[in-house]
Amino acid sequence: ATSLSFSFRKNRTMNFNTSLLLVLFFLTSTVTFGQATATKTPAGVKVAVYKNPLGVALGDPYVLYDVASKRYFMYGTGGGAKDGFATYSSANLVDWKNEGQVYFGNTKDSWDISAFWAPEVYFRNGKYYIFYSAQWRDNPTKELENFRIGVAVADKPTGPFKNISSKPLFDPGYPILDANVYFDDKNSKAYLYYSRACYKHPVQSEVAAWAKKTGLYKEIEESWVYGVELKPDFSGTIGKPVLLLRPPVKMNDPQSEWESRSVTSKEVNRRWTEGSYTFKHGNTYYMMYSANHFGGENYAVGYATAKHPLGPYKKAVNNPVLQKNSNKGGEVTGTGHNSIAWSADGKQMFCVYHGRTKALGDERVVFIDKMRIQPDGKLIVQGPTTSPQQMPLSK
């Protein structure tokens, strides 16, 4: 298959009927998908619960907590938006209201024309900034994948967002996507993380040699995660990008089996490292990332740690921390491209990600599950779940 067919599935418009999600089936008379309800414990105590997936159909979900309104805002790929992005708001991380489209691209003056993916919104200096990926209009060589990253600004989390420039944030000379920004309180600097697209990026590795020897694929393309310092006004970058994460070269690497499943399962001749999300816990920087084909069942999440925002990062021994459960009798596949939502007091962490279920087929829908950092530093995601869970913000 061509690279075009793989990349553009990610931006497919999702004509999803949310009501279908709420009537698929009931587990007891009190719990439905993506809707806060109550159930009783054996002791007769009422407990607020919810059930995954939530009533939102989009990919690459990112959640912002807005201090001013005391509400959460979710952004992502699709979600009913045309040539841009929509947002949903919630007070409890479960019941979401569609606030409509907040960014409109593909205008006569915009640099972007299609494939609007993976938006993330940050509140800085009284303004809201959206970082996102899209196809760049400037494409003299007619590349199938010509992705770059843009920045737009608004006065409210519901927009409207307007581009701060008529050009992408920067041009490294290859297609890039999946922007994530980390603001470091330690040195007051901002760092941009992004994924170099697989497109026209064949890489030699033992996995690639094996695939060629067995006649599976002639070459294996890879996407890699880079980091670079941002200018304070987000008008560009400072210095050269630093390679932070890539798929394993050796087949005996502990990460190789799970990060190569899209190749070994004959899905596609690509290995991904994308959808990164960076945060700090104690003195350690954690970078979560997704591997494998975003359109397949093997999409999964791992993480790596470092002592500096630009690494070096070391992948965790307990990877993957989030993956399909269909091989264990579950119904969820394609779990990935996550962000993290915190309670208002910062004490509770929740992994927000997209996945697929047997009932919903190819639609990407949003899940939210508890996560934690253990005393030994290991990151744990308690998912994917589809059974009743205590409400995210419950004490």
mmCIF file of C-alpha atoms in Angstrom:
data_model
loop_
_atom_site.group_PDB
_atom_site.id
_atom_site.type_symbol
_atom_site.label_atom_id
_atom_site.label_comp_id
_atom_site.label_asym_id
_atom_site.label_seq_id
_atom_site.Cartn_x
_atom_site.Cartn_y
_atom_site.Cartn_z
ATOM 1 C CA ALA A 1 0.000 0.000 0.000
ATOM 2 C CA THR A 2 1.141 3.565 -0.577
ATOM 3 C CA SER A 3 2.146 5.891 2.211
ATOM 4 C CA LEU A 4 -0.748 8.157 1.250
ATOM 5 C CA SER A 5 -3.347 5.561 2.170
ATOM 6 C CA PHE A 6 -1.839 5.115 5.615
ATOM 7 C CA SER A 7 -1.315 8.757 6.497
ATOM 8 C CA PHE A 8 -4.646 10.138 5.422
ATOM 9 C CA ARG A 9 -6.735 7.630 7.346
ATOM 10 C CA LYS A 10 -5.729 9.607 10.399
ATOM 11 C CA ASN A 11 -7.627 12.654 9.237
ATOM 12 C CA ARG A 12 -10.769 10.894 8.093
ATOM 13 C CA THR A 13 -13.863 12.861 9.102
ATOM 14 C CA MET A 14 -15.777 10.995 11.762
ATOM 15 C CA ASN A 15 -19.508 11.134 11.186
ATOM 16 C CA PHE A 16 -20.335 9.671 14.539
ATOM 17 C CA ASN A 17 -23.702 9.540 16.240
ATOM 18 C CA THR A 18 -22.994 10.073 19.904
ATOM 19 C CA SER A 19 -26.376 8.746 20.908
ATOM 20 C CA LEU A 20 -25.388 5.355 19.545
ATOM 21 C CA LEU A 21 -22.592 5.306 22.070
ATOM 22 C CA LEU A 22 -25.028 5.772 24.930
ATOM 23 C CA VAL A 23 -27.382 2.938 24.010
ATOM 24 C CA LEU A 24 -25.036 0.198 22.905
ATOM 25 C CA PHE A 25 -25.748 -1.718 26.058
ATOM 26 C CA PHE A 26 -26.235 -1.297 29.801
ATOM 27 C CA LEU A 27 -24.201 -2.890 32.507
ATOM 28 C CA THR A 28 -26.807 -2.907 35.302
ATOM 29 C CA SER A 29 -29.523 -0.287 35.067
ATOM 30 C CA THR A 30 -27.270 2.507 36.252
ATOM 31 C CA VAL A 31 -24.180 2.610 34.039
ATOM 32 C CA THR A 32 -23.894 3.700 30.397
ATOM 33 C CA PHE A 33 -20.969 4.553 28.180
ATOM 34 C CA GLY A 34 -19.459 7.959 28.756
ATOM 35 C CA GLN A 35 -22.107 9.171 31.141
ATOM 36 C CA ALA A 36 -21.778 9.894 34.847
ATOM 37 C CA THR A 37 -24.186 7.797 36.900
ATOM 38 C CA ALA A 38 -24.354 6.195 40.320
ATOM 39 C CA THR A 39 -24.236 2.646 41.570
ATOM 40 C CA LYS A 40 -24.227 1.017 44.995
ATOM 41 C CA THR A 41 -21.374 -0.819 46.643
ATOM 42 C CA PRO A 42 -22.042 -4.077 48.523
ATOM 43 C CA ALA A 43 -22.228 -1.950 51.665
ATOM 44 C CA GLY A 44 -25.039 0.071 50.111
ATOM 45 C CA VAL A 45 -23.009 3.257 49.626
ATOM 46 C CA LYS A 46 -23.745 5.203 46.446
ATOM 47 C CA VAL A 47 -20.669 5.795 44.291
ATOM 48 C CA ALA A 48 -20.499 7.990 41.180
ATOM 49 C CA VAL A 49 -19.235 5.942 38.242
ATOM 50 C CA TYR A 50 -18.664 6.166 34.497
ATOM 51 C CA LYS A 51 -17.842 3.733 31.720
ATOM 52 C CA ASN A 52 -15.440 3.927 28.765
ATOM 53 C CA PRO A 53 -15.507 4.857 25.978
ATOM 54 C CA LEU A 54 -16.703 8.407 26.514
ATOM 55 C CA GLY A 55 -19.322 10.019 24.280
ATOM 56 C CA VAL A 56 -16.745 11.790 22.120
ATOM 57 C CA ALA A 57 -15.480 10.477 18.768
ATOM 58 C CA LEU A 58 -12.102 11.938 17.835
ATOM 59 C CA GLY A 59 -8.450 10.979 17.674
ATOM 60 C CA ASP A 60 -5.351 12.304 19.433
ATOM 61 C CA PRO A 61 -7.260 13.821 22.384
ATOM 62 C CA TYR A 62 -5.649 16.652 24.320
ATOM 63 C CA VAL A 63 -7.203 18.074 27.501
ATOM 64 C CA LEU A 64 -6.630 21.563 28.907
ATOM 65 C CA TYR A 65 -7.851 22.596 32.351
ATOM 66 C CA ASP A 66 -8.967 26.217 32.174
ATOM 67 C CA VAL A 67 -8.532 27.935 35.533
ATOM 68 C CA ALA A 68 -10.737 30.896 34.582
ATOM 69 C CA SER A 69 -13.841 28.833 33.804
ATOM 70 C CA LYS A 70 -12.923 25.859 36.006
ATOM 71 C CA ARG A 71 -13.721 23.563 33.086
ATOM 72 C CA TYR A 72 -11.790 21.058 31.020
ATOM 73 C CA PHE A 73 -11.520 21.510 27.260
ATOM 74 C CA MET A 74 -10.765 18.628 24.907
ATOM 75 C CA TYR A 75 -9.283 19.078 21.428
ATOM 76 C CA GLY A 76 -8.396 16.432 18.861
ATOM 77 C CA THR A 77 -8.361 15.203 15.282
ATOM 78 C CA GLY A 78 -11.813 15.089 13.723
ATOM 79 C CA GLY A 79 -14.580 15.570 16.247
ATOM 80 C CA GLY A 80 -16.913 16.990 13.619
ATOM 81 C CA ALA A 81 -14.588 19.782 12.483
ATOM 82 C CA LYS A 82 -14.036 20.559 8.795
ATOM 83 C CA ASP A 83 -10.596 21.901 7.856
ATOM 84 C CA GLY A 84 -9.816 22.720 11.456
ATOM 85 C CA PHE A 85 -10.554 21.778 15.032
ATOM 86 C CA ALA A 86 -13.485 21.589 17.432
ATOM 87 C CA THR A 87 -13.517 21.549 21.219
ATOM 88 C CA TYR A 88 -15.597 19.895 23.909
ATOM 89 C CA SER A 89 -15.953 21.133 27.493
ATOM 90 C CA SER A 90 -16.602 19.302 30.749
ATOM 91 C CA ALA A 91 -16.684 19.906 34.478
ATOM 92 C CA ASN A 92 -16.003 16.287 35.410
ATOM 93 C CA LEU A 93 -13.928 14.752 32.544
ATOM 94 C CA VAL A 94 -16.803 12.421 31.632
ATOM 95 C CA ASP A 95 -19.803 14.447 30.433
ATOM 96 C CA TRP A 96 -18.644 16.520 27.453
ATOM 97 C CA LYS A 97 -20.433 19.367 25.655
ATOM 98 C CA ASN A 98 -19.632 20.109 22.019
ATOM 99 C CA GLU A 99 -18.589 23.780 21.879
ATOM 100 C CA GLY A 100 -18.268 23.783 18.091
ATOM 101 C CA GLN A 101 -15.384 24.511 15.762
ATOM 102 C CA VAL A 102 -12.715 26.792 17.208
ATOM 103 C CA TYR A 103 -10.152 26.908 14.403
ATOM 104 C CA PHE A 104 -10.859 27.222 10.674
ATOM 105 C CA GLY A 105 -8.004 26.479 8.288
ATOM 106 C CA ASN A 106 -7.676 26.134 4.528
ATOM 107 C CA THR A 107 -8.477 29.790 3.898
ATOM 108 C CA LYS A 108 -7.038 31.938 1.122
ATOM 109 C CA ASP A 109 -4.549 33.447 3.567
ATOM 110 C CA SER A 110 -3.587 30.358 5.560
ATOM 111 C CA TRP A 111 -0.474 28.233 5.115
ATOM 112 C CA ASP A 112 -2.462 25.054 5.868
ATOM 113 C CA ILE A 113 -4.778 23.292 3.417
ATOM 114 C CA SER A 114 -5.722 19.829 4.736
ATOM 115 C CA ALA A 115 -4.945 16.974 7.156
ATOM 116 C CA PHE A 116 -5.581 18.963 10.336
ATOM 117 C CA TRP A 117 -4.235 16.734 13.081
ATOM 118 C CA ALA A 118 -3.350 16.519 16.758
ATOM 119 C CA PRO A 119 -4.079 19.990 18.217
ATOM 120 C CA GLU A 120 -2.851 20.946 21.680
ATOM 121 C CA VAL A 121 -3.837 24.150 23.499
ATOM 122 C CA TYR A 122 -1.823 26.010 26.144
ATOM 123 C CA PHE A 123 -2.629 29.064 28.251
ATOM 124 C CA ARG A 124 0.283 31.516 28.382
ATOM 125 C CA ASN A 125 0.408 35.209 29.275
ATOM 126 C CA GLY A 126 -3.350 35.649 29.182
ATOM 127 C CA LYS A 127 -3.810 33.997 25.775
ATOM 128 C CA TYR A 128 -4.627 30.514 24.487
ATOM 129 C CA TYR A 129 -2.275 29.022 21.907
ATOM 130 C CA ILE A 130 -3.086 26.048 19.716
ATOM 131 C CA PHE A 131 -0.234 24.011 18.204
ATOM 132 C CA TYR A 132 -1.275 21.652 15.413
ATOM 133 C CA SER A 133 -0.201 19.729 12.301
ATOM 134 C CA ALA A 134 -1.458 20.203 8.737
ATOM 135 C CA GLN A 135 -0.461 19.900 5.096
ATOM 136 C CA TRP A 136 1.583 22.897 3.939
ATOM 137 C CA ARG A 137 0.301 24.769 0.897
ATOM 138 C CA ASP A 138 3.866 25.402 -0.273
ATOM 139 C CA ASN A 139 4.559 22.078 -2.005
ATOM 140 C CA PRO A 140 6.441 22.579 -5.293
ATOM 141 C CA THR A 141 7.594 18.939 -5.464
ATOM 142 C CA LYS A 142 4.046 17.662 -4.805
ATOM 143 C CA GLU A 143 4.953 15.525 -1.812
ATOM 144 C CA LEU A 144 2.165 13.240 -0.579
ATOM 145 C CA GLU A 145 3.066 14.054 3.006
ATOM 146 C CA ASN A 146 4.013 17.708 3.414
ATOM 147 C CA PHE A 147 3.088 18.195 7.056
ATOM 148 C CA ARG A 148 4.299 21.088 9.169
ATOM 149 C CA ILE A 149 3.335 22.582 12.529
ATOM 150 C CA GLY A 150 1.448 25.831 13.039
ATOM 151 C CA VAL A 151 0.465 28.072 15.944
ATOM 152 C CA ALA A 152 -2.738 30.076 16.368
ATOM 153 C CA VAL A 153 -3.927 32.279 19.237
ATOM 154 C CA ALA A 154 -7.253 33.164 20.872
ATOM 155 C CA ASP A 155 -8.641 35.024 23.866
ATOM 156 C CA LYS A 156 -10.768 32.062 24.967
ATOM 157 C CA PRO A 157 -10.388 28.266 24.912
ATOM 158 C CA THR A 158 -13.382 28.203 22.574
ATOM 159 C CA GLY A 159 -11.634 30.446 20.070
ATOM 160 C CA PRO A 160 -11.760 31.680 17.474
ATOM 161 C CA PHE A 161 -8.069 30.870 16.989
ATOM 162 C CA LYS A 162 -6.128 32.930 14.450
ATOM 163 C CA ASN A 163 -2.721 32.014 13.044
ATOM 164 C CA ILE A 164 0.154 34.078 14.397
ATOM 165 C CA SER A 165 1.958 33.738 11.051
ATOM 166 C CA SER A 166 1.246 33.054 7.395
ATOM 167 C CA LYS A 167 3.886 30.322 7.527
ATOM 168 C CA PRO A 168 4.438 27.191 9.619
ATOM 169 C CA LEU A 169 6.309 27.478 12.909
ATOM 170 C CA PHE A 170 9.513 26.261 11.233
ATOM 171 C CA ASP A 171 10.670 24.089 8.351
ATOM 172 C CA PRO A 172 13.232 21.388 9.192
ATOM 173 C CA GLY A 173 13.240 20.156 5.599
ATOM 174 C CA TYR A 174 11.109 17.070 6.195
ATOM 175 C CA PRO A 175 7.439 16.479 7.134
ATOM 176 C CA ILE A 176 6.638 16.844 10.849
ATOM 177 C CA LEU A 177 3.556 16.408 13.007
ATOM 178 C CA ASP A 178 2.220 15.800 16.539
ATOM 179 C CA ALA A 179 3.406 18.950 18.309
ATOM 180 C CA ASN A 180 3.714 18.886 22.087
ATOM 181 C CA VAL A 181 5.070 21.733 24.212
ATOM 182 C CA TYR A 182 6.650 21.595 27.654
ATOM 183 C CA PHE A 183 7.158 24.762 29.696
ATOM 184 C CA ASP A 184 10.037 24.260 32.110
ATOM 185 C CA ASP A 185 9.680 26.230 35.331
ATOM 186 C CA LYS A 186 13.298 25.413 36.186
ATOM 187 C CA ASN A 187 14.820 27.497 33.390
ATOM 188 C CA SER A 188 11.731 29.386 32.099
ATOM 189 C CA LYS A 189 12.204 27.879 28.648
ATOM 190 C CA ALA A 190 9.650 26.256 26.351
ATOM 191 C CA TYR A 191 10.418 23.109 24.374
ATOM 192 C CA LEU A 192 8.676 21.814 21.272
ATOM 193 C CA TYR A 193 8.510 18.078 20.669
ATOM 194 C CA TYR A 194 7.421 16.678 17.331
ATOM 195 C CA SER A 195 7.544 13.548 15.211
ATOM 196 C CA ARG A 196 9.372 13.338 11.920
ATOM 197 C CA ALA A 197 6.942 11.563 9.585
ATOM 198 C CA CYS A 198 7.786 8.116 8.209
ATOM 199 C CA TYR A 199 7.399 9.428 4.672
ATOM 200 C CA LYS A 200 10.533 8.893 2.570
ATOM 201 C CA HIS A 201 12.513 7.989 5.690
ATOM 202 C CA PRO A 202 13.729 4.401 5.229
ATOM 203 C CA VAL A 203 16.009 3.278 8.047
ATOM 204 C CA GLN A 204 18.423 0.369 8.308
ATOM 205 C CA SER A 205 17.846 -1.902 11.297
ATOM 206 C CA GLU A 206 17.810 -5.579 12.131
ATOM 207 C CA VAL A 207 14.023 -5.490 11.809
ATOM 208 C CA ALA A 208 14.317 -3.959 8.331
ATOM 209 C CA ALA A 209 16.922 -6.568 7.353
ATOM 210 C CA TRP A 210 14.660 -9.355 8.604
ATOM 211 C CA ALA A 211 11.661 -7.961 6.693
ATOM 212 C CA LYS A 212 13.705 -7.765 3.492
ATOM 213 C CA LYS A 213 15.227 -11.234 3.919
ATOM 214 C CA THR A 214 11.825 -12.850 4.460
ATOM 215 C CA GLY A 215 10.346 -11.039 1.458
ATOM 216 C CA LEU A 216 7.900 -9.136 3.633
ATOM 217 C CA TYR A 217 8.989 -5.592 2.710
ATOM 218 C CA LYS A 218 11.828 -4.059 0.707
ATOM 219 C CA GLU A 219 12.383 -1.322 3.270
ATOM 220 C CA ILE A 220 11.034 -0.035 6.578
ATOM 221 C CA GLU A 221 10.253 3.665 7.026
ATOM 222 C CA GLU A 222 10.383 5.163 10.520
ATOM 223 C CA SER A 223 9.175 8.225 12.399
ATOM 224 C CA TRP A 224 11.371 9.714 15.127
ATOM 225 C CA VAL A 225 10.656 12.148 17.963
ATOM 226 C CA TYR A 226 12.732 15.341 18.142
ATOM 227 C CA GLY A 227 12.904 18.210 20.618
ATOM 228 C CA VAL A 228 13.926 21.836 20.152
ATOM 229 C CA GLU A 229 13.723 25.035 22.189
ATOM 230 C CA LEU A 230 10.942 27.464 21.272
ATOM 231 C CA LYS A 231 11.240 31.219 21.010
ATOM 232 C CA PRO A 232 9.286 32.900 23.845
ATOM 233 C CA ASP A 233 6.734 34.370 21.409
ATOM 234 C CA PHE A 234 6.339 31.044 19.523
ATOM 235 C CA SER A 235 7.507 32.680 16.298
ATOM 236 C CA GLY A 236 10.163 30.049 15.693
ATOM 237 C CA THR A 237 12.730 27.744 17.247
ATOM 238 C CA ILE A 238 16.155 28.198 18.851
ATOM 239 C CA GLY A 239 19.044 25.954 17.902
ATOM 240 C CA LYS A 240 18.994 22.626 16.115
ATOM 241 C CA PRO A 241 16.437 19.882 16.843
ATOM 242 C CA VAL A 242 17.713 16.991 18.968
ATOM 243 C CA LEU A 243 16.794 13.375 18.238
ATOM 244 C CA LEU A 244 15.152 12.003 21.384
ATOM 245 C CA LEU A 245 13.325 8.765 20.540
ATOM 246 C CA ARG A 246 13.370 6.276 17.667
ATOM 247 C CA PRO A 247 12.399 2.622 17.139
ATOM 248 C CA PRO A 248 14.996 0.051 18.278
ATOM 249 C CA VAL A 249 17.780 -0.932 15.879
ATOM 250 C CA LYS A 250 18.473 -4.366 17.400
ATOM 251 C CA MET A 251 15.896 -7.158 17.451
ATOM 252 C CA ASN A 252 17.021 -8.218 20.925
ATOM 253 C CA ASP A 253 16.295 -4.742 22.294
ATOM 254 C CA PRO A 254 13.612 -5.138 25.035
ATOM 255 C CA GLN A 255 11.454 -2.535 23.232
ATOM 256 C CA SER A 256 11.752 -4.124 19.791
ATOM 257 C CA GLU A 257 8.918 -6.655 20.002
ATOM 258 C CA TRP A 258 6.130 -4.263 20.940
ATOM 259 C CA GLU A 259 7.386 -1.325 18.840
ATOM 260 C CA SER A 260 7.670 -3.475 15.695
ATOM 261 C CA ARG A 261 4.261 -5.170 15.741
ATOM 262 C CA SER A 262 2.973 -3.214 12.741
ATOM 263 C CA VAL A 263 5.800 -4.741 10.700
ATOM 264 C CA THR A 264 5.837 -8.254 12.138
ATOM 265 C CA SER A 265 2.033 -8.539 11.905
ATOM 266 C CA LYS A 266 2.246 -7.500 8.229
ATOM 267 C CA GLU A 267 0.170 -4.338 8.695
ATOM 268 C CA VAL A 268 2.584 -1.922 7.016
ATOM 269 C CA ASN A 269 6.256 -1.312 6.259
ATOM 270 C CA ARG A 270 6.548 1.419 8.874
ATOM 271 C CA ARG A 271 7.577 1.807 12.495
ATOM 272 C CA TRP A 272 6.248 4.852 14.324
ATOM 273 C CA THR A 273 7.437 6.881 17.287
ATOM 274 C CA GLU A 274 4.887 9.674 17.575
ATOM 275 C CA GLY A 275 2.243 11.420 19.663
ATOM 276 C CA SER A 276 4.663 12.381 22.435
ATOM 277 C CA TYR A 277 3.564 14.023 25.678
ATOM 278 C CA THR A 278 6.139 15.377 28.149
ATOM 279 C CA PHE A 279 5.693 16.223 31.825
ATOM 280 C CA LYS A 280 7.815 16.415 34.953
ATOM 281 C CA HIS A 281 7.467 14.410 38.157
ATOM 282 C CA GLY A 282 9.908 15.264 40.916
ATOM 283 C CA ASN A 283 13.244 15.793 39.203
ATOM 284 C CA THR A 284 12.488 13.477 36.302
ATOM 285 C CA TYR A 285 11.099 14.316 32.868
ATOM 286 C CA TYR A 286 8.665 11.746 31.483
ATOM 287 C CA MET A 287 7.964 11.467 27.770
ATOM 288 C CA MET A 288 5.026 9.277 26.800
ATOM 289 C CA TYR A 289 4.883 8.207 23.147
ATOM 290 C CA SER A 290 2.900 5.980 20.798
ATOM 291 C CA ALA A 291 4.278 3.246 18.561
ATOM 292 C CA ASN A 292 2.930 1.179 15.654
ATOM 293 C CA HIS A 293 0.359 2.036 12.990
ATOM 294 C CA PHE A 294 -2.213 4.561 14.231
ATOM 295 C CA GLY A 295 -4.834 2.905 12.036
ATOM 296 C CA GLY A 296 -4.206 -0.614 13.322
ATOM 297 C CA GLU A 297 -4.956 -2.645 16.407
ATOM 298 C CA ASN A 298 -1.349 -2.613 17.679
ATOM 299 C CA TYR A 299 -1.133 1.123 18.404
ATOM 300 C CA ALA A 300 0.231 1.335 21.959
ATOM 301 C CA VAL A 301 1.859 3.696 24.461
ATOM 302 C CA GLY A 302 5.243 3.609 26.158
ATOM 303 C CA TYR A 303 7.353 6.149 27.997
ATOM 304 C CA ALA A 304 10.942 7.232 28.542
ATOM 305 C CA THR A 305 12.625 9.311 31.237
ATOM 306 C CA ALA A 306 15.396 11.911 31.381
ATOM 307 C CA LYS A 307 16.976 14.499 33.660
ATOM 308 C CA HIS A 308 16.758 17.298 31.069
ATOM 309 C CA PRO A 309 13.915 18.278 28.706
ATOM 310 C CA LEU A 310 16.138 17.497 25.711
ATOM 311 C CA GLY A 311 17.356 14.184 27.057
ATOM 312 C CA PRO A 312 18.972 11.810 26.742
ATOM 313 C CA TYR A 313 15.801 9.754 27.291
ATOM 314 C CA LYS A 314 15.829 6.131 28.414
ATOM 315 C CA LYS A 315 12.858 3.927 27.557
ATOM 316 C CA ALA A 316 11.120 2.228 30.476
ATOM 317 C CA VAL A 317 11.428 -1.457 31.306
ATOM 318 C CA ASN A 318 7.662 -1.787 31.848
ATOM 319 C CA ASN A 319 6.700 -0.650 28.330
ATOM 320 C CA PRO A 320 4.140 -0.712 26.839
ATOM 321 C CA VAL A 321 2.029 0.821 29.579
ATOM 322 C CA LEU A 322 -1.134 0.974 27.455
ATOM 323 C CA GLN A 323 -2.100 -1.453 24.697
ATOM 324 C CA LYS A 324 -4.967 -3.484 23.267
ATOM 325 C CA ASN A 325 -6.731 -5.942 25.538
ATOM 326 C CA SER A 326 -8.384 -7.973 22.773
ATOM 327 C CA ASN A 327 -5.792 -10.711 23.197
ATOM 328 C CA LYS A 328 -6.920 -11.079 26.814
ATOM 329 C CA GLY A 329 -10.630 -11.327 26.148
ATOM 330 C CA GLY A 330 -11.239 -7.572 25.996
ATOM 331 C CA GLU A 331 -12.733 -5.479 23.210
ATOM 332 C CA VAL A 332 -10.359 -2.503 22.936
ATOM 333 C CA THR A 333 -7.655 -2.050 20.280
ATOM 334 C CA GLY A 334 -5.635 0.813 18.788
ATOM 335 C CA THR A 335 -4.970 2.584 22.098
ATOM 336 C CA GLY A 336 -2.713 5.594 21.759
ATOM 337 C CA HIS A 337 -1.787 9.240 21.238
ATOM 338 C CA ASN A 338 -2.532 10.222 24.791
ATOM 339 C CA SER A 339 -2.417 13.338 26.882
ATOM 340 C CA ILE A 340 -2.752 13.728 30.638
ATOM 341 C CA ALA A 341 -5.483 15.494 32.582
ATOM 342 C CA TRP A 342 -4.917 16.516 36.181
ATOM 343 C CA SER A 343 -7.396 17.305 38.909
ATOM 344 C CA ALA A 344 -7.554 20.999 39.762
ATOM 345 C CA ASP A 345 -5.318 20.437 42.807
ATOM 346 C CA GLY A 346 -2.782 18.519 40.713
ATOM 347 C CA LYS A 347 -2.968 15.408 42.883
ATOM 348 C CA GLN A 348 -4.799 13.059 40.505
ATOM 349 C CA MET A 349 -3.561 12.034 37.032
ATOM 350 C CA PHE A 350 -5.670 10.642 34.212
ATOM 351 C CA CYS A 351 -4.544 9.230 30.885
ATOM 352 C CA VAL A 352 -6.742 10.517 28.049
ATOM 353 C CA TYR A 353 -6.350 8.555 24.809
ATOM 354 C CA HIS A 354 -8.204 7.229 21.800
ATOM 355 C CA GLY A 355 -9.004 3.632 20.999
ATOM 356 C CA ARG A 356 -11.387 1.412 19.093
ATOM 357 C CA THR A 357 -13.960 -1.133 20.239
ATOM 358 C CA LYS A 358 -15.569 -4.079 18.500
ATOM 359 C CA ALA A 359 -18.990 -2.444 18.773
ATOM 360 C CA LEU A 360 -17.879 0.819 17.156
ATOM 361 C CA GLY A 361 -15.608 -0.657 14.513
ATOM 362 C CA ASP A 362 -13.151 1.763 12.945
ATOM 363 C CA GLU A 363 -14.285 4.873 14.833
ATOM 364 C CA ARG A 364 -11.715 6.340 17.190
ATOM 365 C CA VAL A 365 -13.348 7.195 20.495
ATOM 366 C CA VAL A 366 -12.011 8.735 23.685
ATOM 367 C CA PHE A 367 -11.103 6.836 26.837
ATOM 368 C CA ILE A 368 -9.967 8.132 30.205
ATOM 369 C CA ASP A 369 -8.295 5.982 32.844
ATOM 370 C CA LYS A 370 -6.410 6.571 36.052
ATOM 371 C CA MET A 371 -2.634 6.675 35.981
ATOM 372 C CA ARG A 372 0.053 7.087 38.612
ATOM 373 C CA ILE A 373 3.781 7.283 39.235
ATOM 374 C CA GLN A 374 4.937 4.656 41.719
ATOM 375 C CA PRO A 375 7.528 5.401 44.425
ATOM 376 C CA ASP A 376 10.131 3.610 42.271
ATOM 377 C CA GLY A 377 9.380 5.991 39.388
ATOM 378 C CA LYS A 378 7.439 3.550 37.226
ATOM 379 C CA LEU A 379 4.518 5.026 35.310
ATOM 380 C CA ILE A 380 1.340 2.945 35.448
ATOM 381 C CA VAL A 381 -1.823 3.375 33.348
ATOM 382 C CA GLN A 382 -4.832 1.501 34.722
ATOM 383 C CA GLY A 383 -6.394 0.771 31.343
ATOM 384 C CA PRO A 384 -7.888 0.259 28.905
ATOM 385 C CA THR A 385 -11.100 -0.209 30.871
ATOM 386 C CA THR A 386 -14.675 -0.709 29.710
ATOM 387 C CA SER A 387 -16.112 -1.717 33.084
ATOM 388 C CA PRO A 388 -17.633 0.748 35.572
ATOM 389 C CA GLN A 389 -14.998 3.021 37.122
ATOM 390 C CA GLN A 390 -15.187 5.561 39.907
ATOM 391 C CA MET A 391 -15.627 9.072 38.543
ATOM 392 C CA PRO A 392 -12.257 10.677 37.714
ATOM 393 C CA LEU A 393 -12.484 13.598 40.119
ATOM 394 C CA SER A 394 -13.970 11.661 43.042
ATOM 395 C CA LYS A 395 -12.143 12.047 46.333
#
